[in-house]
Short mmCIF file of C-alpha atoms in Angstrom, two decimals:
data_model
loop_
_atom_site.label_atom_id
_atom_site.label_comp_id
_atom_site.label_asym_id
_atom_site.label_seq_id
_atom_site.Cartn_x
_atom_site.Cartn_y
_atom_site.Cartn_z
CA UNK A 1 13.66 260.71 89.54
CA UNK A 2 13.96 257.07 90.70
CA UNK A 3 17.06 255.28 91.92
CA UNK A 4 17.70 253.61 88.57
CA UNK A 5 17.69 256.94 86.73
CA UNK A 6 20.00 258.49 89.30
CA UNK A 7 22.39 255.56 89.03
CA UNK A 8 22.33 255.80 85.24
CA UNK A 9 23.31 259.48 85.40
CA UNK A 10 26.16 258.72 87.79
CA UNK A 11 27.45 255.97 85.53
CA UNK A 12 27.28 258.33 82.55
CA UNK A 13 29.13 261.03 84.45
CA UNK A 14 31.79 258.55 85.54
CA UNK A 15 32.11 257.26 81.99
CA UNK A 16 32.79 260.78 80.69
CA UNK A 17 35.45 261.27 83.35
CA UNK A 18 37.20 258.04 82.39
CA UNK A 19 36.86 258.71 78.65
CA UNK A 20 38.34 262.21 78.92
CA UNK A 21 41.20 260.86 81.01
CA UNK A 22 42.00 258.10 78.51
CA UNK A 23 41.70 260.38 75.48
CA UNK A 24 44.10 262.87 77.05
CA UNK A 25 46.61 260.28 78.20
CA UNK A 26 46.65 258.43 74.88
CA UNK A 27 46.87 261.57 72.74
CA UNK A 28 49.42 263.28 75.00
CA UNK A 29 51.44 260.10 75.31
CA UNK A 30 51.60 259.81 71.53
CA UNK A 31 55.24 260.01 70.43
CA UNK A 32 56.51 260.74 73.97
CA UNK A 33 59.26 258.16 73.54
CA UNK A 34 60.75 260.33 70.80
CA UNK A 35 60.79 263.57 72.81
CA UNK A 36 64.29 263.89 74.31
CA UNK A 37 64.91 265.23 77.80
CA UNK A 38 65.85 268.89 77.45
CA UNK A 39 68.02 271.35 79.37
CA UNK A 40 68.10 273.17 81.65
CA UNK A 41 64.88 272.27 83.52
CA UNK A 42 63.72 268.76 82.57
CA UNK A 43 67.15 267.23 82.98
CA UNK A 44 67.40 268.51 86.55
CA UNK A 45 64.24 266.67 87.55
CA UNK A 46 65.10 263.35 85.90
CA UNK A 47 68.69 263.38 87.15
CA UNK A 48 67.52 264.28 90.66
CA UNK A 49 65.07 261.37 90.68
CA UNK A 50 67.76 258.99 89.41
CA UNK A 51 70.28 260.26 91.98
CA UNK A 52 67.71 259.90 94.77
CA UNK A 53 67.04 256.32 93.67
CA UNK A 54 70.75 255.53 93.58
CA UNK A 55 71.10 256.83 97.15
CA UNK A 56 67.73 255.41 98.26
CA UNK A 57 66.90 258.95 99.38
CA UNK A 58 63.13 259.40 99.50
CA UNK A 59 63.26 262.48 101.73
CA UNK A 60 66.20 264.64 100.69
CA UNK A 61 66.21 265.79 97.03
CA UNK A 62 69.64 265.19 95.50
CA UNK A 63 71.59 265.88 92.32
CA UNK A 64 75.24 265.20 91.46
CA UNK A 65 75.37 263.21 94.71
CA UNK A 66 74.64 266.37 96.72
CA UNK A 67 71.53 267.44 98.59
CA UNK A 68 69.83 270.45 97.05
CA UNK A 69 66.78 272.43 98.02
CA UNK A 70 65.26 273.44 94.71
CA UNK A 71 61.76 271.91 95.05
CA UNK A 72 59.65 269.78 97.40
CA UNK A 73 59.65 266.07 96.61
CA UNK A 74 56.28 265.21 95.02
CA UNK A 75 57.45 265.41 91.39
CA UNK A 76 60.63 263.50 92.26
CA UNK A 77 58.55 260.82 94.00
CA UNK A 78 56.34 260.41 90.93
CA UNK A 79 59.41 259.99 88.71
CA UNK A 80 61.10 257.61 91.14
CA UNK A 81 58.03 255.38 91.34
CA UNK A 82 57.78 255.25 87.54
CA UNK A 83 61.49 254.45 87.22
CA UNK A 84 61.11 251.71 89.80
CA UNK A 85 58.16 250.19 87.93
CA UNK A 86 59.18 250.64 84.30
CA UNK A 87 62.88 251.49 84.18
CA UNK A 88 64.57 254.72 83.11
CA UNK A 89 63.77 256.15 79.66
CA UNK A 90 62.49 259.29 77.98
CA UNK A 91 59.01 257.83 77.68
CA UNK A 92 58.84 256.81 81.34
CA UNK A 93 60.14 260.24 82.40
CA UNK A 94 57.05 261.84 80.83
CA UNK A 95 54.51 259.39 82.26
CA UNK A 96 53.80 261.37 85.49
CA UNK A 97 52.95 264.59 83.67
CA UNK A 98 50.93 262.75 81.04
CA UNK A 99 48.85 261.08 83.75
CA UNK A 100 48.34 264.30 85.71
CA UNK A 101 47.28 266.02 82.48
CA UNK A 102 44.58 263.39 82.00
CA UNK A 103 43.52 263.84 85.62
CA UNK A 104 43.35 267.63 85.16
CA UNK A 105 41.16 267.36 82.07
CA UNK A 106 38.80 264.95 83.85
CA UNK A 107 38.73 267.11 86.98
CA UNK A 108 37.96 270.17 84.87
CA UNK A 109 34.93 268.37 83.45
CA UNK A 110 33.78 267.17 86.87
CA UNK A 111 34.11 270.54 88.62
CA UNK A 112 32.53 272.56 85.81
CA UNK A 113 29.65 270.10 85.69
CA UNK A 114 29.07 270.64 89.41
CA UNK A 115 29.49 274.41 89.19
CA UNK A 116 27.53 275.12 85.99
CA UNK A 117 25.21 272.10 85.98
CA UNK A 118 25.72 271.83 82.22
CA UNK A 119 27.15 268.82 80.41
CA UNK A 120 27.99 270.76 77.20
CA UNK A 121 29.88 273.48 79.10
CA UNK A 122 31.66 270.86 81.20
CA UNK A 123 32.75 268.81 78.18
CA UNK A 124 33.81 271.91 76.27
CA UNK A 125 35.85 273.13 79.25
CA UNK A 126 37.71 269.82 79.31
CA UNK A 127 38.35 269.96 75.55
CA UNK A 128 39.50 273.57 75.65
CA UNK A 129 41.88 272.83 78.50
CA UNK A 130 43.36 269.85 76.70
CA UNK A 131 43.92 271.91 73.56
CA UNK A 132 45.25 275.12 75.12
CA UNK A 133 48.85 275.78 74.12
CA UNK A 134 50.37 276.36 77.55
CA UNK A 135 48.64 273.35 79.12
CA UNK A 136 49.67 271.14 76.19
CA UNK A 137 53.28 272.30 76.48
CA UNK A 138 53.57 271.89 80.25
CA UNK A 139 51.81 268.52 80.17
CA UNK A 140 54.49 267.21 77.83
CA UNK A 141 57.34 268.60 79.92
CA UNK A 142 59.05 267.05 82.93
CA UNK A 143 58.30 269.89 85.36
CA UNK A 144 56.34 270.50 88.58
CA UNK A 145 53.76 272.83 87.05
CA UNK A 146 51.45 270.12 85.73
CA UNK A 147 50.98 268.78 89.24
CA UNK A 148 50.55 272.29 90.64
CA UNK A 149 47.87 273.02 88.04
CA UNK A 150 45.88 269.92 89.03
CA UNK A 151 45.92 270.84 92.71
CA UNK A 152 45.21 274.53 91.96
CA UNK A 153 42.20 273.50 89.86
CA UNK A 154 40.93 271.43 92.78
CA UNK A 155 41.40 274.36 95.17
CA UNK A 156 39.59 276.74 92.83
CA UNK A 157 36.66 274.44 92.11
CA UNK A 158 36.09 272.99 95.56
CA UNK A 159 36.54 276.34 97.33
CA UNK A 160 33.92 277.88 95.05
CA UNK A 161 31.52 274.99 95.71
CA UNK A 162 32.16 275.35 99.44
CA UNK A 163 31.27 279.04 99.50
CA UNK A 164 28.28 278.88 97.19
CA UNK A 165 26.76 275.72 98.68
CA UNK A 166 27.91 276.22 102.28
CA UNK A 167 29.60 272.85 101.85
CA UNK A 168 32.28 272.11 104.45
CA UNK A 169 33.24 268.82 102.76
CA UNK A 170 34.26 270.72 99.61
CA UNK A 171 36.43 273.03 101.72
CA UNK A 172 38.14 269.98 103.22
CA UNK A 173 38.91 268.79 99.68
CA UNK A 174 40.35 272.23 98.89
CA UNK A 175 42.65 271.95 101.94
CA UNK A 176 43.80 268.48 100.89
CA UNK A 177 44.58 269.80 97.40
CA UNK A 178 46.48 272.71 98.95
CA UNK A 179 48.57 270.30 101.04
CA UNK A 180 49.67 268.47 97.92
CA UNK A 181 50.34 271.82 96.19
CA UNK A 182 52.69 272.69 99.07
CA UNK A 183 54.46 269.35 98.56
CA UNK A 184 54.73 270.18 94.86
CA UNK A 185 55.89 273.79 94.82
CA UNK A 186 56.31 275.03 98.38
CA UNK A 187 54.40 277.40 100.69
CA UNK A 188 53.04 279.32 97.69
CA UNK A 189 50.63 276.38 97.21
CA UNK A 190 48.76 277.58 100.30
CA UNK A 191 49.58 281.28 100.59
CA UNK A 192 48.47 282.41 97.13
CA UNK A 193 45.10 280.56 97.05
CA UNK A 194 44.53 281.66 100.64
CA UNK A 195 45.07 285.31 99.70
CA UNK A 196 42.71 284.97 96.73
CA UNK A 197 39.94 283.46 98.85
CA UNK A 198 40.29 286.13 101.55
CA UNK A 199 39.96 288.86 98.91
CA UNK A 200 36.99 287.01 97.42
CA UNK A 201 35.21 286.86 100.78
CA UNK A 202 35.83 290.55 101.39
CA UNK A 203 34.71 291.77 97.96
CA UNK A 204 31.71 289.46 97.98
CA UNK A 205 30.59 291.01 101.25
CA UNK A 206 31.11 294.55 99.92
CA UNK A 207 29.24 293.91 96.66
CA UNK A 208 26.34 292.03 98.28
CA UNK A 209 26.22 293.31 101.89
CA UNK A 210 22.67 292.21 102.68
CA UNK A 211 22.88 288.61 101.50
CA UNK A 212 23.12 285.88 104.12
CA UNK A 213 25.47 283.70 102.08
CA UNK A 214 28.05 286.51 101.92
CA UNK A 215 28.22 286.95 105.71
CA UNK A 216 31.89 287.44 106.55
CA UNK A 217 31.85 285.55 109.85
CA UNK A 218 30.01 282.64 108.27
CA UNK A 219 32.46 282.46 105.37
CA UNK A 220 35.50 282.75 107.66
CA UNK A 221 34.24 279.80 109.69
CA UNK A 222 33.78 277.88 106.47
CA UNK A 223 37.23 278.86 105.18
CA UNK A 224 39.07 277.94 108.39
CA UNK A 225 37.61 274.48 108.53
CA UNK A 226 39.22 272.61 111.49
CA UNK A 227 39.20 269.22 109.78
CA UNK A 228 40.66 270.74 106.61
CA UNK A 229 43.45 272.44 108.57
CA UNK A 230 44.29 269.23 110.43
CA UNK A 231 44.42 267.19 107.21
CA UNK A 232 46.52 269.88 105.56
CA UNK A 233 49.19 269.64 108.26
CA UNK A 234 49.03 265.85 108.39
CA UNK A 235 49.76 265.68 104.65
CA UNK A 236 52.09 268.64 104.09
CA UNK A 237 54.15 268.98 107.25
CA UNK A 238 55.93 265.58 107.66
CA UNK A 239 58.35 266.20 104.80
CA UNK A 240 59.20 269.71 106.03
CA UNK A 241 59.70 268.45 109.59
CA UNK A 242 61.89 265.58 108.36
CA UNK A 243 64.00 267.90 106.20
CA UNK A 244 64.56 270.31 109.08
CA UNK A 245 65.43 267.49 111.47
CA UNK A 246 68.01 266.16 108.99
CA UNK A 247 69.47 269.37 107.54
CA UNK A 248 68.57 272.04 110.08
CA UNK A 249 69.28 275.64 109.19
CA UNK A 250 70.71 274.71 105.78
CA UNK A 251 67.21 273.62 104.74
CA UNK A 252 65.67 276.85 106.02
CA UNK A 253 68.28 278.99 104.25
CA UNK A 254 68.39 276.97 101.04
CA UNK A 255 64.73 276.10 100.50
CA UNK A 256 62.61 278.68 102.32
CA UNK A 257 65.24 281.43 102.11
CA UNK A 258 66.79 281.27 98.64
CA UNK A 259 64.40 279.12 96.59
CA UNK A 260 61.22 280.84 97.83
CA UNK A 261 61.89 284.29 99.29
CA UNK A 262 65.02 284.70 97.17
CA UNK A 263 63.17 284.00 93.90
CA UNK A 264 60.67 286.69 94.78
CA UNK A 265 63.29 289.35 95.54
CA UNK A 266 66.20 288.53 93.21
CA UNK A 267 65.66 287.46 89.61
CA UNK A 268 67.36 284.31 88.36
CA UNK A 269 67.24 285.78 84.85
CA UNK A 270 67.25 289.61 85.03
CA UNK A 271 66.56 290.07 81.32
CA UNK A 272 63.04 288.64 81.84
CA UNK A 273 62.29 290.74 84.89
CA UNK A 274 59.99 293.25 83.19
CA UNK A 275 56.53 294.26 84.40
CA UNK A 276 54.78 293.40 81.12
CA UNK A 277 56.20 289.84 80.85
CA UNK A 278 52.92 288.04 81.65
CA UNK A 279 50.85 290.48 79.63
CA UNK A 280 52.62 288.98 76.61
CA UNK A 281 52.72 285.39 77.86
CA UNK A 282 49.05 285.04 78.85
CA UNK A 283 47.38 285.73 75.46
CA UNK A 284 49.85 283.30 73.87
CA UNK A 285 49.23 280.74 76.60
CA UNK A 286 45.48 280.68 75.82
CA UNK A 287 45.91 280.05 72.09
CA UNK A 288 43.95 279.20 70.04
CA UNK A 289 41.10 280.23 72.33
CA UNK A 290 42.27 283.75 73.21
CA UNK A 291 39.64 285.52 71.02
CA UNK A 292 36.83 283.45 72.58
CA UNK A 293 37.95 284.35 76.10
CA UNK A 294 38.34 288.06 75.30
CA UNK A 295 34.88 288.09 73.69
CA UNK A 296 33.34 286.64 76.84
CA UNK A 297 35.12 288.99 79.27
CA UNK A 298 33.25 292.06 78.08
CA UNK A 299 29.88 290.37 78.73
CA UNK A 300 30.42 289.08 82.25
CA UNK A 301 28.56 290.23 85.32
CA UNK A 302 31.43 290.63 87.75
CA UNK A 303 29.14 290.67 90.79
CA UNK A 304 28.13 287.08 90.11
CA UNK A 305 30.05 284.79 92.49
CA UNK A 306 31.81 282.61 89.92
CA UNK A 307 32.90 285.53 87.77
CA UNK A 308 34.04 287.45 90.85
CA UNK A 309 36.17 284.55 92.10
CA UNK A 310 37.48 283.89 88.58
CA UNK A 311 38.42 287.53 88.07
CA UNK A 312 40.17 287.76 91.45
CA UNK A 313 41.95 284.44 90.83
CA UNK A 314 43.19 285.57 87.41
CA UNK A 315 44.25 289.10 88.42
CA UNK A 316 46.01 288.21 91.67
CA UNK A 317 48.00 285.36 90.13
CA UNK A 318 49.16 287.57 87.25
CA UNK A 319 49.82 290.52 89.54
CA UNK A 320 51.71 288.43 92.08
CA UNK A 321 54.05 286.84 89.56
CA UNK A 322 54.50 290.17 87.77
CA UNK A 323 55.80 291.62 91.04
CA UNK A 324 57.98 288.59 91.80
CA UNK A 325 61.49 289.14 90.42
CA UNK A 326 62.00 285.66 88.91
CA UNK A 327 59.72 285.01 85.95
CA UNK A 328 59.05 281.79 84.06
CA UNK A 329 56.57 280.91 81.31
CA UNK A 330 55.04 278.22 83.50
CA UNK A 331 54.36 280.20 86.68
CA UNK A 332 50.96 281.61 85.70
CA UNK A 333 49.44 278.42 84.29
CA UNK A 334 46.80 278.19 87.09
CA UNK A 335 45.54 281.67 86.09
CA UNK A 336 43.94 280.25 82.95
CA UNK A 337 41.44 278.10 84.91
CA UNK A 338 38.53 280.60 84.90
CA UNK A 339 39.45 281.71 81.37
CA UNK A 340 38.92 278.18 80.07
CA UNK A 341 35.46 278.04 81.63
CA UNK A 342 34.49 281.48 80.30
CA UNK A 343 35.66 280.47 76.83
CA UNK A 344 33.60 277.29 77.02
CA UNK A 345 30.44 279.24 77.85
CA UNK A 346 31.06 281.43 74.82
CA UNK A 347 31.49 278.48 72.48
CA UNK A 348 28.29 276.82 73.71
CA UNK A 349 26.38 280.06 73.15
CA UNK A 350 27.85 280.41 69.67
CA UNK A 351 27.07 276.83 68.67
CA UNK A 352 23.53 276.62 69.96
CA UNK A 353 22.26 280.16 69.40
CA UNK A 354 21.33 280.75 65.73
CA UNK A 355 21.64 284.50 66.19
CA UNK A 356 25.27 284.15 67.25
CA UNK A 357 26.43 281.32 64.97
CA UNK A 358 28.11 283.77 62.57
CA UNK A 359 30.57 284.70 65.33
CA UNK A 360 31.70 281.08 65.56
CA UNK A 361 33.69 281.46 62.35
CA UNK A 362 35.48 284.58 63.53
CA UNK A 363 36.11 283.60 67.15
CA UNK A 364 36.69 279.86 66.89
CA UNK A 365 37.32 278.50 63.41
CA UNK A 366 39.43 281.35 62.02
CA UNK A 367 41.82 281.67 65.00
CA UNK A 368 42.25 277.91 65.12
CA UNK A 369 42.99 277.85 61.39
CA UNK A 370 45.53 280.67 61.72
CA UNK A 371 47.11 278.88 64.66
CA UNK A 372 47.37 275.67 62.62
CA UNK A 373 49.04 277.55 59.76
CA UNK A 374 51.53 279.25 62.07
CA UNK A 375 52.51 275.90 63.54
CA UNK A 376 52.80 274.46 60.05
CA UNK A 377 55.15 277.26 59.00
CA UNK A 378 57.20 276.66 62.14
CA UNK A 379 57.42 272.97 61.31
CA UNK A 380 58.46 273.73 57.75
CA UNK A 381 61.20 276.11 58.87
CA UNK A 382 62.63 274.18 61.82
CA UNK A 383 61.79 270.55 61.07
CA UNK A 384 61.36 270.07 57.34
CA UNK A 385 61.63 266.27 57.65
CA UNK A 386 58.27 266.25 59.39
CA UNK A 387 56.29 268.71 57.27
CA UNK A 388 54.61 265.95 55.22
CA UNK A 389 53.51 264.12 58.38
CA UNK A 390 52.15 267.40 59.73
CA UNK A 391 50.15 268.12 56.57
CA UNK A 392 48.71 264.59 56.40
CA UNK A 393 47.57 264.49 60.04
CA UNK A 394 46.10 268.00 60.00
CA UNK A 395 44.28 267.20 56.75
CA UNK A 396 42.77 264.09 58.34
CA UNK A 397 41.60 266.24 61.24
CA UNK A 398 40.05 268.79 58.90
CA UNK A 399 38.22 266.03 57.02
CA UNK A 400 36.80 264.61 60.25
CA UNK A 401 35.76 268.12 61.25
CA UNK A 402 33.90 268.58 57.94
CA UNK A 403 32.11 265.24 58.17
CA UNK A 404 31.10 265.75 61.80
CA UNK A 405 29.78 269.24 61.14
CA UNK A 406 27.41 268.15 58.37
CA UNK A 407 26.25 264.69 59.43
CA UNK A 408 26.03 264.74 63.23
CA UNK A 409 23.42 266.76 65.12
CA UNK A 410 23.80 266.05 68.85
CA UNK A 411 26.06 266.77 71.81
CA UNK A 412 28.51 264.30 70.30
CA UNK A 413 28.87 266.79 67.45
CA UNK A 414 30.30 269.24 69.92
CA UNK A 415 32.90 266.70 70.96
CA UNK A 416 33.83 265.69 67.42
CA UNK A 417 33.89 269.24 66.08
CA UNK A 418 36.61 270.24 68.50
CA UNK A 419 38.23 267.14 69.92
CA UNK A 420 39.27 265.20 66.83
CA UNK A 421 40.78 268.09 64.82
CA UNK A 422 42.58 269.20 67.99
CA UNK A 423 44.00 265.72 68.51
CA UNK A 424 45.14 265.68 64.90
CA UNK A 425 46.79 269.08 65.21
CA UNK A 426 48.60 268.30 68.43
CA UNK A 427 49.65 264.86 67.26
CA UNK A 428 51.24 266.52 64.25
CA UNK A 429 52.85 269.14 66.46
CA UNK A 430 54.23 266.52 68.84
CA UNK A 431 55.86 264.68 65.96
CA UNK A 432 57.40 267.85 64.59
CA UNK A 433 58.87 269.28 67.79
CA UNK A 434 61.43 266.49 68.19
CA UNK A 435 64.21 268.29 66.24
CA UNK A 436 63.53 271.48 68.21
CA UNK A 437 63.82 269.68 71.53
CA UNK A 438 66.92 267.83 70.35
CA UNK A 439 68.70 271.17 69.90
CA UNK A 440 68.00 271.87 73.59
CA UNK A 441 69.12 268.47 74.83
CA UNK A 442 72.40 266.75 75.60
CA UNK A 443 71.31 263.85 73.38
CA UNK A 444 72.79 265.77 70.45
CA UNK A 445 76.30 265.20 71.87
CA UNK A 446 76.09 261.48 72.62
CA UNK A 447 77.89 260.43 69.42
CA UNK A 448 80.86 262.59 70.41
CA UNK A 449 81.29 261.63 74.04
CA UNK A 450 79.63 258.32 74.89
CA UNK A 451 82.68 256.28 73.81
CA UNK A 452 85.38 258.51 75.28
CA UNK A 453 87.06 258.35 78.65
CA UNK A 454 88.47 261.85 78.28
CA UNK A 455 87.21 264.85 80.26
CA UNK A 456 84.25 266.77 78.87
CA UNK A 457 83.87 270.53 79.37
CA UNK A 458 80.89 272.77 78.63
CA UNK A 459 82.03 276.31 77.94
CA UNK A 460 79.74 278.90 79.52
CA UNK A 461 76.76 276.66 80.10
CA UNK A 462 75.76 273.17 81.10
CA UNK A 463 73.85 270.17 79.75
CA UNK A 464 72.64 268.11 82.69
CA UNK A 465 71.00 265.75 80.21
CA UNK A 466 74.49 264.67 79.08
CA UNK A 467 74.78 262.93 82.45
CA UNK A 468 71.36 261.34 81.92
CA UNK A 469 72.16 260.04 78.43
CA UNK A 470 75.83 259.09 78.75
CA UNK A 471 76.67 258.90 82.48
CA UNK A 472 79.58 261.24 81.77
CA UNK A 473 79.64 264.21 84.17
CA UNK A 474 80.96 267.23 82.26
CA UNK A 475 82.71 270.12 83.94
CA UNK A 476 81.13 273.52 83.57
CA UNK A 477 83.42 276.37 82.55
CA UNK A 478 81.81 279.25 84.38
CA UNK A 479 81.73 282.59 82.58
CA UNK A 480 80.68 285.73 84.41
CA UNK A 481 77.24 286.66 83.13
CA UNK A 482 74.59 289.15 84.16
CA UNK A 483 72.74 286.68 86.43
CA UNK A 484 72.99 287.32 90.15
CA UNK A 485 75.93 285.49 91.75
CA UNK A 486 73.70 284.10 94.51
CA UNK A 487 71.88 282.04 91.92
CA UNK A 488 75.13 280.92 90.33
CA UNK A 489 76.26 279.48 93.67
CA UNK A 490 72.91 277.78 94.23
CA UNK A 491 72.73 276.24 90.75
CA UNK A 492 76.35 275.28 90.17
CA UNK A 493 76.28 272.00 92.08
CA UNK A 494 77.85 270.24 89.12
CA UNK A 495 81.69 270.20 88.75
CA UNK A 496 82.59 273.80 87.90
CA UNK A 497 85.78 275.69 87.15
CA UNK A 498 86.44 279.30 86.20
CA UNK A 499 87.54 280.37 82.75
CA UNK A 500 91.10 281.03 83.98
CA UNK A 501 91.28 277.57 85.57
CA UNK A 502 89.99 276.06 82.35
CA UNK A 503 92.64 277.79 80.23
CA UNK A 504 95.37 276.60 82.58
CA UNK A 505 94.11 273.01 82.69
CA UNK A 506 93.18 272.47 79.05
CA UNK A 507 96.73 271.97 77.59
CA UNK A 508 97.16 269.02 79.96
CA UNK A 509 93.92 267.36 78.82
CA UNK A 510 94.85 265.68 75.56
CA UNK A 511 91.80 264.70 73.46
CA UNK A 512 89.40 266.34 75.91
CA UNK A 513 86.01 267.32 74.51
CA UNK A 514 84.79 270.93 74.76
CA UNK A 515 81.13 271.71 74.04
CA UNK A 516 80.54 275.37 73.22
CA UNK A 517 76.91 276.59 73.06
CA UNK A 518 76.25 278.86 70.09
CA UNK A 519 75.86 281.94 72.30
CA UNK A 520 79.45 281.52 73.55
CA UNK A 521 81.21 280.72 70.28
CA UNK A 522 82.72 284.21 69.88
CA UNK A 523 84.00 284.22 73.44
CA UNK A 524 85.59 280.79 72.99
CA UNK A 525 87.19 281.55 69.64
CA UNK A 526 88.73 284.74 71.01
CA UNK A 527 90.26 282.84 73.95
CA UNK A 528 93.53 280.93 74.12
CA UNK A 529 91.60 277.66 74.11
CA UNK A 530 90.84 278.06 70.40
CA UNK A 531 94.55 277.65 69.58
CA UNK A 532 94.80 274.10 70.92
CA UNK A 533 91.41 272.79 69.84
CA UNK A 534 89.87 271.85 66.55
CA UNK A 535 86.19 271.57 65.63
CA UNK A 536 84.96 268.01 65.88
CA UNK A 537 81.39 268.58 64.81
CA UNK A 538 78.43 270.92 64.97
CA UNK A 539 74.85 270.53 66.17
CA UNK A 540 71.91 272.93 66.08
CA UNK A 541 72.73 274.14 69.56
CA UNK A 542 76.51 274.05 69.84
CA UNK A 543 79.91 273.30 68.33
CA UNK A 544 82.00 270.41 69.68
CA UNK A 545 85.77 270.86 69.90
CA UNK A 546 88.55 268.42 70.68
CA UNK A 547 91.90 269.26 72.27
CA UNK A 548 94.82 268.50 69.94
CA UNK A 549 97.83 266.55 71.09
CA UNK A 550 100.73 268.47 69.66
CA UNK A 551 99.95 272.09 70.38
CA UNK A 552 100.42 273.79 73.73
CA UNK A 553 100.52 277.35 75.03
#
């Protein structure tokens, strides 16, 4: 191979990376301006970034003008930079996660290409990632998990390349990615991948004891790369040192104590603390590619290095978060990384092996069709105004799929067969989820409270996004629930009063607005507050009441 040919390959590889990034960003950014900021998670991030900007606080995370220790600052920094550049809006709030989604899809292609040395598998891995339900959802949300996924993918891919190629530079890249993961989510960004890699080194040695590349001492030297460790601390430690120097023991207790150790030992939401939680979540997270992944699992040689690392990565992440008391849908997103690659290998085998092509219908086309129908039914039930748009866009995708399948016979067929119908489906889905998100957002109350100077109360809940949309700061009426009181104290930074204080204060608050989430309607209507209030309006998520002037206790 001459220099010109090598250069041409590099340009082609770079072009694919850029193309996948742009396709993801454009398709994911489609309709983002119409996706409202939801409660309770997204609104905390956007309001924190806005509060930090207002206080010019680039070190200490803040909300409601108070320092809080919920997360490290990387996601806040990304939001703050975007707000500085483009102003504050729903669309701008989603730019960081849209960009990191594009970067993740491109990185998936790049790493799989290096690991598998196969362009079709690499492209398919990128497409499958972009179209997987959990990744699509998290990449549209204003949360930290999109950033954590990107850095976890880098750790997984570069660590594997380091061990299999004895490549110290790849291990340095893994350490750099881990440093940014620690700035995104906390110490778990280093501890969990570190545990996985130690188990991988040990099992690899046990399964292949006489192979030079599995030598434990050699791999330990590679893993504890001095340059990587130095760069890790140079990147990750300054923020932690600065926070401790400013806030001292409060930072240790609030961030490392409650938000990290506390989450592991005491559930924020006890009703979700069941051992089988992620056994249900994971198959749903991989839709519509779950059948493809399951099909491939039974054929894998688990002694092969990639499959061994992928299996350990998947099992330990699921096992760890199953043991941890606090459970969220987003926690196990990095576990799908090897599953995406396994699914891609299956699809390539199905498409290019005549003896297996019949399975393509059952494992790929049929599940995707069922998935499309389920989403369509959901749109019809919850967002009937958008059902026609959904049908039109999905039909266009199906037509493109049909044309590509019969008239194109190249690697580009692979791209068109999966990419364009997927884009059509998810564009339709993005349009149709707006009413669903609105019911979980404070934007639904703006017509009731944006022109009032009267106090606003939220009975038994809170909508941080009300502050984002209206600049009114409601008062939470705290009702005793089943959640642990330690979490109530940590989360209730907003103005909060007890139910008894609310009932005493309300008669003095003429024309005050009371927002009652649907789950608390019965409690509110059975209280004394119902006597002096009248319904002002109703949304999908709550009923809005107004205090009357002439009635008192």
